Amino acid sequence: MAKITYKHPDGTETVVDVPAPNTVMRGAKINNIVGIEAQCGGSAQCGTCHVYVDETCGVALPEMHEDEDEVLYGTASPRRDSSRLSCQLRITDDALDGLVVHLPERQS
Amino acid sequence: MAGRSVVIIGAGQAGSDTAAALRAQGFTGSITLVGDERHPPYQRPPLSKGYLTGATLREDLLLRPETFYPAQDIELLCGDEAVGLDREIRSVTLRSGRELRYDTLVLATGARPRRLPVPGADLPGVLTLRGADDSDTLRARLADGGRTLDLAVVGAGFIGLELAATARKLGHRVTVVEALPRALQRALSPEMSAHLSTEHQRRGVRLLLRREVTELLAGATGEVRALRLNDGELVPADLVVVGIGVLPNVDLAVGAGLAVGDGILVDEHLRTSDPDIHAIGDCARFPSPHAGRPVRLESVQNATDQARTVAAAVCGAGEPYTAVPWFWSEQYELRLQIAGLTAGHDQAVVAGDVEQGRFSVFCFREGRLTGVESLNRAADHGISRRLLAAGTDLTPEQVARPGFDLKHLARQAT
């Protein structure tokens, strides 16, 4: 279980507990959080579950694979150093507990 | 919006996403989602891939957990089906006898596999792959005590080739029979379809092009045993899967007198000829600015984006539907992604490393980019989607220039 904070572009936020072994993407889908589309269902194909990780939250992230890196070149909102695909951020045990992500303006 | 009722017929990707999008966009009226299968809404893409091998589990297949629907105050009726539509009184009758009154009706009835119109097509062991139950049946057969099977696939489209790849991974002998001169002829450029064909053959798939099935023959058990082709060849088959396209489910619309023609006809707001009724997803034919004509698209992207468009319309923010179409397919380790529409192009330029299987085919019509097919080049794909959405002025000459790199171009543009 991990507490994940999704910050919306309008400044509001949604905080939810997401059980392992879900991803940060799935956590948003389960809770019907607007701003994560994940059209490909979480297979690092579409780039519509793009998030900006809040670097001040101090949570260590899994390493980025080449597929994810490639997909992030084509996101609808600009790629930044903090960009990740939320489908590749998997909650295992307490990993990612306290993660804060900012949702981009657009996903598609 | 309070007190208004939306009824959604069809609980696939399009229907389920409409219900979710309505709530996400603040709709407070009643939502009823009706699906003819006994399963809660699930994803279809893994059915021909990871779900068959067991890599994707049943619970991962679900689009949303079962608790989602009550939590969002969405009434989900599984295993029921709309059998009548009365537009006068705005009411849908279900097979169970229940009647649902609506203010807005969304038809997301999907499509069903086309049957093979030859003798023997109904024999046991002849399957189609559309729903989770089909995939369960097929998975059980492919697992069949670890036996190596002769699998015959009719149709070299996406379903057929994905299934061929999965069956090869599982160690079965696979023959694919296709009536057209090349694999994926309707979906892909000659360049990309040639490459994929070679990759399948390299992995042991027997690919028979320009060949038609004329008959399916039974063995001693009464099960299918072989296919007869139009040149007389007999192809042995313990199992046959027919993947020759789908037919849109339009019966309800036809019965109610809505305009139909290979799909339920809708306008740019995805409204049928009755303004209280929308149609979306695989069953709907809509005017596409990317095709320049009405099209019916069978894809997840089209289902999800149309769902959001309709939800926004119900919530009072009606924008025309203009999303850039995109598709993907996975076969072996090959990741194919298509941005835009490539059918009907008159010029194709290949960029990247074809030898290494990492390249994109840029398709142009009258000098304008209409679509890009990318193989293991996800960056090209994503950037192409952006370019197509923005109305790109990328030229064939630019793509053909040595050292062309879409990543570089994208960086310059931002």
Coordinates of C-alpha atoms in Angstrom, one line a residue:
Chain A
M1 CA 0.0 0.0 0.0
A2 CA 1.3 3.4 -0.9
K3 CA -0.2 6.9 -0.3
I4 CA -0.1 8.7 -3.7
T5 CA -0.9 12.4 -4.2
Y6 CA -2.1 13.4 -7.7
K7 CA -1.9 17.2 -8.1
H8 CA -4.2 18.6 -10.8
P9 CA -3.3 21.5 -13.1
D10 CA -5.9 23.7 -11.4
G11 CA -4.0 23.4 -8.0
T12 CA -6.4 20.9 -6.4
E13 CA -5.1 17.5 -5.3
T14 CA -6.4 14.0 -4.8
V15 CA -4.7 11.7 -2.2
V16 CA -5.5 8.0 -2.3
D17 CA -4.1 4.8 -0.9
V18 CA -3.1 2.5 -3.7
P19 CA -2.6 -1.2 -2.9
A20 CA 0.4 -3.1 -4.3
P21 CA 1.0 -4.4 -7.0
N22 CA -0.8 -1.6 -8.8
T23 CA 0.9 1.1 -10.8
V24 CA 0.5 4.8 -10.2
M25 CA -1.5 4.8 -13.5
R26 CA -3.8 2.1 -12.2
G27 CA -4.2 3.9 -8.9
A28 CA -5.6 6.9 -10.9
K29 CA -7.9 4.7 -13.0
I30 CA -9.3 2.9 -10.0
N31 CA -10.2 6.2 -8.4
N32 CA -11.5 7.8 -11.6
I33 CA -8.9 10.6 -11.4
V34 CA -9.1 12.9 -14.4
G35 CA -5.9 13.5 -16.2
I36 CA -4.6 10.0 -16.6
E37 CA -5.8 8.3 -19.8
A38 CA -3.6 5.2 -20.3
Q39 CA -5.1 4.3 -23.6
C40 CA -2.8 1.3 -24.1
G41 CA -3.7 -0.2 -20.7
G42 CA -0.2 0.2 -19.3
S43 CA 2.2 -1.3 -21.8
A44 CA 4.3 1.8 -22.4
Q45 CA 2.9 2.4 -25.9
C46 CA 0.8 5.5 -25.8
G47 CA 2.3 8.1 -23.4
T48 CA -1.2 9.2 -22.2
C49 CA -0.4 8.4 -18.5
H50 CA 2.4 11.0 -18.4
V51 CA 3.1 12.6 -15.0
Y52 CA 5.7 15.0 -13.6
V53 CA 7.1 13.6 -10.4
D54 CA 7.4 16.1 -7.6
E55 CA 11.1 16.1 -6.8
T56 CA 10.6 17.5 -3.3
C57 CA 8.7 14.4 -2.1
G58 CA 11.9 12.5 -1.8
V59 CA 10.6 9.2 -3.0
A60 CA 13.1 7.0 -4.9
L61 CA 11.8 5.9 -8.3
P62 CA 12.5 2.8 -10.4
E63 CA 15.0 3.3 -13.2
M64 CA 13.7 4.3 -16.6
H65 CA 13.8 1.7 -19.3
E66 CA 14.5 2.5 -22.9
D67 CA 10.9 2.0 -24.0
E68 CA 9.6 4.5 -21.5
D69 CA 12.3 7.0 -22.5
E70 CA 11.3 6.7 -26.2
V71 CA 7.6 7.1 -25.4
L72 CA 8.2 10.2 -23.3
Y73 CA 9.5 12.0 -26.4
G74 CA 6.0 12.1 -27.8
T75 CA 3.8 13.2 -24.9
A76 CA 1.1 15.8 -25.5
S77 CA 2.4 18.1 -22.7
P78 CA 6.1 18.9 -22.8
R79 CA 8.6 16.5 -21.5
R80 CA 10.7 17.7 -18.5
D81 CA 13.4 16.1 -16.4
S82 CA 10.8 15.0 -14.0
S83 CA 8.6 13.3 -16.6
R84 CA 7.6 9.6 -16.2
L85 CA 5.0 7.2 -17.5
S86 CA 2.9 6.4 -14.5
C87 CA 2.2 2.9 -15.9
Q88 CA 5.9 2.2 -15.2
L89 CA 5.8 3.2 -11.6
R90 CA 4.8 0.1 -9.7
I91 CA 3.9 0.0 -6.1
T92 CA 5.7 -2.9 -4.3
D93 CA 5.5 -3.2 -0.6
D94 CA 6.0 0.4 0.6
A95 CA 8.0 1.6 -2.4
L96 CA 6.5 4.8 -3.7
D97 CA 4.7 5.6 -0.5
G98 CA 4.4 9.3 -0.2
L99 CA 4.8 9.9 -4.0
V100 CA 3.5 13.2 -5.3
V101 CA 2.9 13.6 -9.0
H102 CA 1.7 16.5 -11.0
L103 CA -0.8 15.8 -13.8
P104 CA 0.0 17.5 -17.1
E105 CA -2.4 19.9 -18.8
R106 CA -3.1 17.4 -21.7
Q107 CA -2.5 13.7 -22.3
S108 CA -3.7 13.5 -25.9
Chain B
M1 CA -27.8 17.6 -15.0
A2 CA -29.3 16.2 -11.9
G3 CA -32.3 14.0 -12.6
R4 CA -31.2 13.3 -16.2
S5 CA -30.6 9.7 -17.1
V6 CA -28.0 8.3 -19.5
V7 CA -28.3 4.7 -20.7
I8 CA -25.2 3.2 -22.4
I9 CA -25.7 0.0 -24.4
G10 CA -22.5 -2.0 -24.7
A11 CA -20.0 -2.4 -21.8
G12 CA -16.8 -2.6 -23.8
Q13 CA -14.0 0.0 -23.8
A14 CA -16.3 2.7 -25.3
G15 CA -19.3 2.1 -23.1
S16 CA -17.3 1.8 -19.9
D17 CA -15.2 4.8 -20.6
T18 CA -18.3 6.9 -21.3
A19 CA -19.7 6.0 -17.9
A20 CA -16.4 6.9 -16.2
A21 CA -16.0 10.1 -18.2
L22 CA -19.5 11.3 -17.3
R23 CA -18.8 11.0 -13.6
A24 CA -15.2 12.4 -14.0
Q25 CA -16.7 15.4 -15.8
G26 CA -19.3 16.0 -13.1
F27 CA -22.5 14.4 -14.4
T28 CA -24.8 13.8 -11.4
G29 CA -27.7 12.1 -13.1
S30 CA -28.3 8.4 -13.3
I31 CA -26.0 6.2 -15.5
T32 CA -26.9 2.7 -16.5
L33 CA -24.3 0.6 -18.4
V34 CA -25.6 -2.6 -20.1
G35 CA -23.3 -5.3 -21.3
D36 CA -24.3 -8.6 -22.9
E37 CA -21.3 -10.5 -21.5
R38 CA -21.3 -11.8 -18.0
H39 CA -17.9 -10.0 -17.3
P40 CA -17.5 -6.5 -16.0
P41 CA -15.8 -4.3 -18.7
Y42 CA -12.4 -5.5 -19.7
Q43 CA -9.5 -4.7 -22.1
R44 CA -9.5 -6.6 -25.4
P45 CA -5.9 -6.0 -26.7
P46 CA -4.3 -8.7 -24.4
L47 CA -6.8 -11.4 -25.5
S48 CA -4.7 -12.3 -28.5
K49 CA -1.4 -11.8 -26.7
G50 CA -0.5 -11.8 -23.0
Y51 CA -3.8 -13.2 -21.8
L52 CA -3.4 -16.3 -24.0
T53 CA 0.1 -17.0 -22.5
G54 CA -1.0 -16.3 -19.0
A55 CA 1.2 -13.2 -18.7
T56 CA -1.8 -11.1 -18.2
L57 CA -4.1 -12.2 -15.4
R58 CA -7.9 -12.0 -15.4
E59 CA -8.0 -9.2 -12.8
D60 CA -5.5 -7.2 -14.9
L61 CA -7.8 -7.6 -17.9
L62 CA -10.5 -5.6 -16.1
L63 CA -10.6 -2.0 -17.2
R64 CA -11.6 -1.0 -13.7
P65 CA -12.1 -3.1 -10.5
E66 CA -15.7 -4.3 -9.9
T67 CA -16.0 -1.9 -6.9
F68 CA -15.5 1.1 -9.2
Y69 CA -19.0 1.0 -10.6
P70 CA -21.0 1.2 -7.3
A71 CA -18.4 3.6 -5.9
Q72 CA -19.1 5.9 -8.9
D73 CA -22.9 5.3 -8.7
I74 CA -22.9 3.6 -12.1
E75 CA -25.5 0.9 -12.4
L76 CA -23.7 -1.9 -14.3
L77 CA -25.9 -4.6 -15.8
C78 CA -23.9 -7.6 -17.0
G79 CA -25.3 -10.5 -19.0
D80 CA -28.2 -8.5 -20.3
E81 CA -28.8 -7.0 -23.7
A82 CA -30.9 -4.4 -25.4
V83 CA -33.5 -6.0 -27.6
G84 CA -35.8 -3.0 -28.4
L85 CA -35.5 0.7 -28.7
D86 CA -38.6 3.0 -28.7
R87 CA -37.4 6.5 -29.6
E88 CA -40.9 8.0 -29.1
I89 CA -41.0 7.3 -25.4
R90 CA -37.2 7.2 -25.1
S91 CA -37.0 3.7 -23.7
V92 CA -34.8 0.6 -24.2
T93 CA -36.1 -2.9 -23.5
L94 CA -33.7 -5.5 -22.3
R95 CA -33.8 -9.2 -22.8
S96 CA -34.4 -9.6 -19.1
G97 CA -37.7 -7.7 -19.6
R98 CA -36.5 -4.6 -17.9
E99 CA -37.2 -1.2 -19.4
L100 CA -34.8 1.6 -19.1
R101 CA -36.0 5.2 -19.7
Y102 CA -33.3 7.6 -21.0
D103 CA -32.7 11.3 -21.7
T104 CA -29.6 10.4 -23.6
L105 CA -28.8 7.0 -25.1
V106 CA -25.3 6.0 -26.1
L107 CA -24.9 3.1 -28.4
A108 CA -21.6 1.4 -27.9
T109 CA -22.6 -2.0 -29.3
G110 CA -19.3 -2.9 -30.8
A111 CA -18.8 -5.4 -33.6
R112 CA -18.8 -9.2 -34.1
P113 CA -16.5 -11.4 -36.1
R114 CA -17.3 -12.0 -39.7
R115 CA -18.0 -15.7 -40.4
L116 CA -16.2 -17.7 -43.0
P117 CA -18.7 -18.3 -45.7
V118 CA -17.6 -21.8 -46.7
P119 CA -18.8 -25.4 -45.9
G120 CA -17.5 -26.7 -42.6
A121 CA -17.2 -23.2 -41.0
D122 CA -19.4 -24.3 -38.1
L123 CA -17.3 -27.5 -37.2
P124 CA -16.1 -27.9 -33.7
G125 CA -12.6 -26.5 -33.4
V126 CA -13.3 -23.6 -35.6
L127 CA -13.1 -20.5 -33.4
T128 CA -13.1 -16.7 -33.6
L129 CA -11.4 -14.4 -31.1
R130 CA -13.4 -11.4 -30.0
G131 CA -14.3 -11.7 -26.3
A132 CA -12.7 -13.0 -23.1
D133 CA -14.7 -16.2 -23.3
D134 CA -13.3 -16.8 -26.8
S135 CA -9.8 -16.3 -25.5
D136 CA -10.4 -18.7 -22.5
T137 CA -11.5 -21.4 -25.0
L138 CA -8.5 -20.8 -27.2
R139 CA -6.1 -20.7 -24.3
A140 CA -7.4 -24.1 -23.0
R141 CA -7.0 -25.6 -26.5
L142 CA -3.5 -24.2 -27.0
A143 CA -2.5 -25.6 -23.6
D144 CA -4.1 -29.0 -24.4
G145 CA -1.8 -31.2 -22.4
G146 CA 1.4 -29.7 -23.8
R147 CA 0.7 -31.2 -27.2
T148 CA 2.1 -29.4 -30.3
L149 CA -0.8 -28.4 -32.5
D150 CA -1.3 -27.6 -36.1
L151 CA -3.0 -24.2 -35.9
A152 CA -4.5 -22.6 -39.0
V153 CA -5.3 -18.9 -38.9
V154 CA -7.5 -17.6 -41.6
G155 CA -6.8 -13.9 -42.3
A156 CA -3.5 -12.1 -42.0
G157 CA -4.9 -9.0 -40.2
F158 CA -3.8 -7.8 -36.7
I159 CA -5.8 -10.5 -34.8
G160 CA -4.5 -13.3 -37.1
L161 CA -0.9 -12.2 -36.9
E162 CA -0.9 -11.5 -33.2
L163 CA -2.4 -14.9 -32.6
A164 CA 0.2 -16.5 -34.9
A165 CA 3.0 -14.9 -32.9
T166 CA 1.5 -16.0 -29.6
A167 CA 1.0 -19.6 -30.9
R168 CA 4.6 -19.7 -32.2
K169 CA 5.8 -18.6 -28.8
L170 CA 3.9 -21.4 -27.3
G171 CA 5.6 -23.8 -29.7
H172 CA 2.7 -24.7 -32.1
R173 CA 3.0 -25.1 -35.8
V174 CA 1.2 -22.2 -37.5
T175 CA -0.1 -21.6 -41.0
V176 CA -1.7 -18.3 -41.9
V177 CA -4.0 -18.2 -45.0
E178 CA -4.7 -14.8 -46.6
A179 CA -6.8 -14.1 -49.7
L180 CA -5.1 -10.7 -50.5
P181 CA -1.6 -10.4 -52.0
R182 CA 0.0 -9.3 -48.8
A183 CA -0.4 -9.4 -45.0
L184 CA -2.2 -6.4 -43.4
Q185 CA -2.9 -5.0 -46.8
R186 CA -5.8 -2.9 -45.7
A187 CA -4.0 -1.5 -42.6
L188 CA -0.3 -1.0 -43.6
S189 CA 2.1 0.2 -46.2
P190 CA 3.7 -2.4 -48.5
E191 CA 7.0 -1.6 -46.8
M192 CA 5.8 -2.4 -43.3
S193 CA 3.7 -5.4 -44.3
A194 CA 6.7 -7.0 -46.1
H195 CA 8.9 -6.6 -43.1
L196 CA 6.3 -8.1 -40.7
S197 CA 5.7 -11.0 -43.1
T198 CA 9.4 -11.8 -43.2
E199 CA 9.7 -11.6 -39.4
H200 CA 6.8 -14.1 -39.1
Q201 CA 8.3 -16.5 -41.7
R202 CA 11.7 -16.2 -40.0
R203 CA 10.1 -17.5 -36.8
G204 CA 8.5 -20.4 -38.6
V205 CA 5.0 -19.2 -39.5
R206 CA 3.9 -20.6 -42.9
L207 CA 2.3 -17.6 -44.6
L208 CA 0.1 -18.4 -47.6
L209 CA -0.9 -15.3 -49.6
R210 CA -3.4 -15.0 -52.4
R211 CA -4.9 -18.3 -51.2
E212 CA -8.5 -18.8 -50.2
V213 CA -10.2 -21.4 -48.0
T214 CA -12.9 -23.2 -49.9
E215 CA -13.9 -25.8 -47.3
L216 CA -13.2 -27.0 -43.8
L217 CA -13.0 -30.8 -43.4
A218 CA -13.7 -32.9 -40.3
G219 CA -11.6 -35.7 -38.9
A220 CA -12.9 -39.0 -37.4
T221 CA -13.9 -37.2 -34.2
G222 CA -16.1 -34.8 -36.0
E223 CA -13.7 -31.9 -35.2
V224 CA -12.1 -29.8 -37.8
R225 CA -9.0 -31.6 -39.3
A226 CA -8.0 -29.6 -42.4
L227 CA -8.6 -26.7 -44.6
R228 CA -9.0 -27.1 -48.3
L229 CA -7.6 -24.1 -50.3
N230 CA -8.7 -22.9 -53.7
D231 CA -5.6 -24.5 -55.4
G232 CA -6.5 -27.9 -53.9
E233 CA -3.9 -27.9 -51.1
L234 CA -5.0 -29.5 -47.8
V235 CA -3.6 -27.7 -44.7
P236 CA -3.7 -29.8 -41.6
A237 CA -5.4 -28.2 -38.6
D238 CA -6.2 -29.3 -35.1
L239 CA -7.6 -25.9 -34.5
V240 CA -8.7 -23.1 -36.9
V241 CA -9.1 -19.4 -35.9
V242 CA -10.9 -17.2 -38.3
G243 CA -9.8 -13.5 -38.2
I244 CA -11.3 -12.0 -41.3
G245 CA -12.7 -8.8 -39.9
V246 CA -15.8 -7.7 -38.0
L247 CA -19.3 -6.5 -38.7
P248 CA -20.7 -3.6 -36.7
N249 CA -23.6 -4.4 -34.4
V250 CA -26.3 -2.2 -35.8
D251 CA -29.5 -4.3 -35.3
L252 CA -30.9 -2.1 -32.5
A253 CA -30.2 1.0 -34.5
V254 CA -31.8 -0.4 -37.7
G255 CA -34.8 -1.6 -35.7
A256 CA -35.3 1.9 -34.4
G257 CA -35.0 3.5 -37.8
L258 CA -31.7 5.3 -37.3
A259 CA -29.5 6.0 -40.3
V260 CA -27.1 3.1 -40.8
G261 CA -24.5 2.1 -43.5
D262 CA -21.7 -0.2 -42.4
G263 CA -22.0 1.3 -39.0
I264 CA -24.4 3.6 -37.2
L265 CA -24.0 7.0 -39.0
V266 CA -23.2 9.9 -36.7
D267 CA -22.2 13.6 -37.2
E268 CA -19.0 15.3 -36.0
H269 CA -20.5 15.4 -32.5
L270 CA -21.1 11.6 -32.7
R271 CA -24.9 12.1 -32.8
T272 CA -27.0 9.7 -34.7
S273 CA -29.9 10.8 -36.9
D274 CA -31.8 11.1 -33.5
P275 CA -30.2 14.0 -31.5
D276 CA -30.9 12.1 -28.2
I277 CA -28.9 9.1 -29.3
H278 CA -25.1 9.0 -29.7
A279 CA -23.1 6.1 -31.2
I280 CA -19.4 5.5 -30.6
G281 CA -16.6 3.0 -30.9
D282 CA -16.5 0.1 -33.3
C283 CA -20.1 0.4 -34.3
A284 CA -20.1 4.0 -35.4
R285 CA -19.3 5.6 -38.7
F286 CA -18.2 9.2 -38.2
P287 CA -16.8 12.0 -40.4
S288 CA -13.1 12.0 -39.9
P289 CA -11.0 15.1 -40.7
H290 CA -8.0 12.8 -41.0
A291 CA -9.6 10.6 -43.6
G292 CA -11.6 13.3 -45.3
R293 CA -14.6 11.0 -45.3
P294 CA -16.8 9.0 -42.9
V295 CA -14.9 6.1 -41.4
R296 CA -15.4 3.4 -38.8
L297 CA -12.4 2.8 -36.6
E298 CA -11.8 -0.3 -34.5
S299 CA -9.3 0.8 -31.9
V300 CA -9.0 1.5 -28.2
Q301 CA -8.0 5.1 -28.9
N302 CA -11.1 5.8 -30.9
A303 CA -13.3 4.2 -28.2
T304 CA -11.8 6.2 -25.3
D305 CA -11.6 9.5 -27.1
Q306 CA -15.2 9.2 -28.5
A307 CA -16.4 8.3 -25.0
R308 CA -14.9 11.5 -23.6
T309 CA -16.4 13.5 -26.5
V310 CA -19.9 12.2 -25.8
A311 CA -19.5 12.7 -22.1
A312 CA -18.5 16.3 -22.7
A313 CA -21.5 16.8 -25.0
V314 CA -23.9 15.4 -22.3
C315 CA -22.3 17.8 -19.8
G316 CA -22.9 20.7 -22.1
A317 CA -19.4 21.1 -23.7
G318 CA -19.9 19.8 -27.2
E319 CA -16.7 19.9 -29.2
P320 CA -16.5 18.1 -32.6
Y321 CA -14.5 14.8 -32.6
T322 CA -11.1 15.4 -34.2
A323 CA -8.7 13.2 -32.3
V324 CA -5.7 11.8 -34.3
P325 CA -6.3 8.1 -34.8
W326 CA -3.6 5.7 -33.5
F327 CA -3.2 2.0 -33.2
W328 CA -0.7 -0.5 -31.9
S329 CA 0.1 -4.1 -32.3
E330 CA 2.6 -6.4 -30.6
Q331 CA 4.0 -9.5 -32.3
Y332 CA 6.9 -11.3 -30.7
E333 CA 9.2 -8.5 -29.5
L334 CA 8.0 -6.2 -32.4
R335 CA 6.2 -3.1 -31.2
L336 CA 4.2 -1.6 -34.1
Q337 CA 2.5 1.7 -33.7
I338 CA 0.5 3.7 -36.2
A339 CA -0.2 7.4 -36.0
G340 CA -2.9 8.8 -38.3
L341 CA -4.3 6.9 -41.2
T342 CA -2.0 5.5 -43.8
A343 CA -4.5 3.9 -46.2
G344 CA -4.6 5.6 -49.6
H345 CA -1.2 7.2 -49.4
D346 CA 0.6 7.8 -52.7
Q347 CA 4.2 8.2 -51.3
A348 CA 6.0 6.4 -48.5
V349 CA 9.5 7.3 -47.1
V350 CA 11.3 4.9 -44.8
A351 CA 13.5 6.4 -42.0
G352 CA 15.6 4.5 -39.5
D353 CA 17.3 1.2 -39.4
V354 CA 15.3 -1.4 -41.4
E355 CA 18.0 -4.1 -40.9
Q356 CA 17.8 -3.8 -37.1
G357 CA 14.0 -3.6 -37.2
R358 CA 13.8 -0.1 -35.9
F359 CA 12.3 2.2 -38.5
S360 CA 9.2 4.3 -39.4
V361 CA 7.3 4.5 -42.7
F362 CA 6.1 8.1 -43.3
C363 CA 3.1 8.1 -45.5
F364 CA 2.1 11.1 -47.6
R365 CA -0.9 11.9 -49.8
E366 CA -0.4 14.6 -52.4
G367 CA 2.7 15.7 -50.5
R368 CA 0.9 15.9 -47.1
L369 CA 1.7 13.6 -44.2
T370 CA -1.3 11.5 -43.3
G371 CA 0.2 8.7 -41.1
V372 CA 3.3 7.2 -39.7
E373 CA 3.9 3.5 -39.1
S374 CA 6.7 2.9 -36.5
L375 CA 8.4 -0.4 -35.6
N376 CA 10.3 -0.3 -32.3
R377 CA 10.5 3.5 -32.7
A378 CA 8.1 4.8 -30.0
A379 CA 9.6 8.3 -30.1
D380 CA 8.8 8.6 -33.8
H381 CA 5.3 7.5 -33.1
G382 CA 4.5 9.9 -30.3
I383 CA 6.1 12.9 -32.1
S384 CA 4.1 12.0 -35.2
R385 CA 0.9 12.0 -33.3
R386 CA 1.7 15.5 -32.1
L387 CA 2.7 16.7 -35.6
L388 CA -0.5 15.2 -37.1
A389 CA -2.7 16.9 -34.5
A390 CA -1.0 20.3 -35.1
G391 CA -1.2 19.9 -38.9
T392 CA 2.4 19.3 -39.9
D393 CA 4.2 20.7 -42.9
L394 CA 6.8 17.8 -42.8
T395 CA 7.7 17.0 -46.4
P396 CA 8.8 13.7 -48.0
E397 CA 12.1 15.4 -49.0
Q398 CA 12.8 16.3 -45.3
V399 CA 12.2 12.7 -44.2
A400 CA 14.4 11.3 -47.0
R401 CA 17.4 13.5 -46.1
P402 CA 20.3 11.6 -44.6
G403 CA 20.4 12.0 -40.8
F404 CA 16.7 12.8 -40.5
D405 CA 15.7 12.5 -36.9
L406 CA 12.2 13.3 -35.7
K407 CA 13.5 13.8 -32.1
H408 CA 15.8 16.5 -33.3
L409 CA 13.0 18.2 -35.3
A410 CA 10.7 18.1 -32.3
R411 CA 13.3 19.7 -30.1
Q412 CA 13.7 22.5 -32.6
A413 CA 10.0 23.1 -32.7
T414 CA 9.5 23.6 -29.0

